[in-house]
Amino acid sequence: IITPAYPAMNSSYNVSLHTLEVMKQEFKRGYDITETIIREKGSQGWHRLFESSDFFVKYSHYLSCHIVGSGNNSESRGWIGFVESRL
């Protein structure tokens, strides 16, 4: 699991058993949707795979962090990337 922030880091050591189960369910859901699209030869379109998530409905507890820098410079971007990579 590579973080989308800079610097990119492997965050798989942070995965708990519960998080692993959630990830496996989502991988299965994506696989099932992809299989259906392929079986139907794309007649339904690939948009089904990229529909909005119901994450905030399915999971009532989550952590939201807003990382703020002092401007649009390399130090701010570096700080934001560093903090995001640690979450």
C-alpha positions as MATLAB code, in Angstrom:
seq = 'IITPAYPAMNSSYNVSLHTLEVMKQEFKRGYDITETIIREKGSQGWHRLFESSDFFVKYSHYLSCHIVGSGNNSESRGWIGFVESRL';
ca = [
       0.000    0.000    0.000;
       1.837    3.049   -1.265;
       0.715    6.421    0.068;
      -0.416    8.956   -2.551;
       1.505   11.736   -0.785;
       5.119   12.713   -1.305;
       7.306   11.093   -0.262;
       5.535    7.896   -1.268;
       5.844    5.303    1.464;
       4.706    1.753    2.125;
       1.967    1.963    4.763;
       0.978   -1.702    4.859;
       2.492   -2.089    8.325;
      -0.401    0.067    9.602;
      -3.077   -2.380    8.404;
      -5.033   -3.961   11.256;
      -7.046   -7.179   10.951;
     -10.258   -5.151   10.640;
      -8.765   -2.885    7.972;
      -7.516   -5.949    6.091;
     -11.049   -7.406    6.066;
     -12.484   -4.122    4.774;
      -9.836   -4.022    2.042;
     -10.523   -7.616    1.030;
     -14.268   -6.894    0.830;
     -13.611   -3.880   -1.391;
     -11.192   -5.832   -3.616;
     -13.862   -8.535   -4.006;
     -16.533   -5.953   -4.788;
     -14.295   -4.393   -7.463;
     -13.475   -7.828   -8.875;
     -17.173   -8.790   -9.049;
     -18.081   -5.543  -10.811;
     -15.194   -6.000  -13.271;
     -16.214   -9.595  -13.980;
     -19.788   -8.489  -14.673;
     -18.625   -5.733  -17.029;
     -16.368   -8.136  -18.921;
     -19.062  -10.828  -19.086;
     -21.510   -8.265  -20.506;
     -18.810   -7.106  -22.955;
     -18.882   -3.583  -21.562;
     -22.523   -2.962  -22.425;
     -23.126   -1.463  -18.976;
     -19.947    0.620  -19.182;
     -16.974    0.898  -16.875;
     -18.502    3.790  -14.939;
     -20.038    1.246  -12.531;
     -16.549    0.466  -11.256;
     -15.935    4.134  -10.461;
     -19.251    5.079   -8.846;
     -19.150    7.121   -5.662;
     -18.379    5.199   -2.521;
     -20.772    4.802    0.386;
     -17.808    4.872    2.779;
     -19.287    7.476    5.109;
     -22.567    5.551    5.302;
     -20.995    2.127    5.874;
     -18.486    3.324    8.469;
     -19.690    5.762   11.109;
     -16.278    6.236   12.738;
     -13.324    7.587   10.807;
     -10.543   10.088   11.179;
     -10.407   13.152    8.986;
      -7.220   15.234    8.991;
      -6.627   18.531    7.249;
      -2.928   19.258    6.826;
      -2.202   22.945    6.287;
       1.025   24.482    5.051;
       2.096   28.115    5.126;
       2.126   28.559    1.374;
       2.707   26.961   -1.981;
       6.423   26.364   -1.638;
       8.594   23.268   -1.467;
       8.879   23.382    2.344;
       5.081   23.439    2.783;
       4.568   20.670    0.238;
       7.301   18.642    1.928;
       5.715   19.119    5.360;
       2.251   18.198    4.113;
       3.631   15.124    2.336;
       5.552   14.077    5.438;
       2.490   14.340    7.710;
       0.175   12.611    5.210;
       2.635    9.750    4.808;
       2.525    9.124    8.566;
      -1.285    8.790    8.752;
];
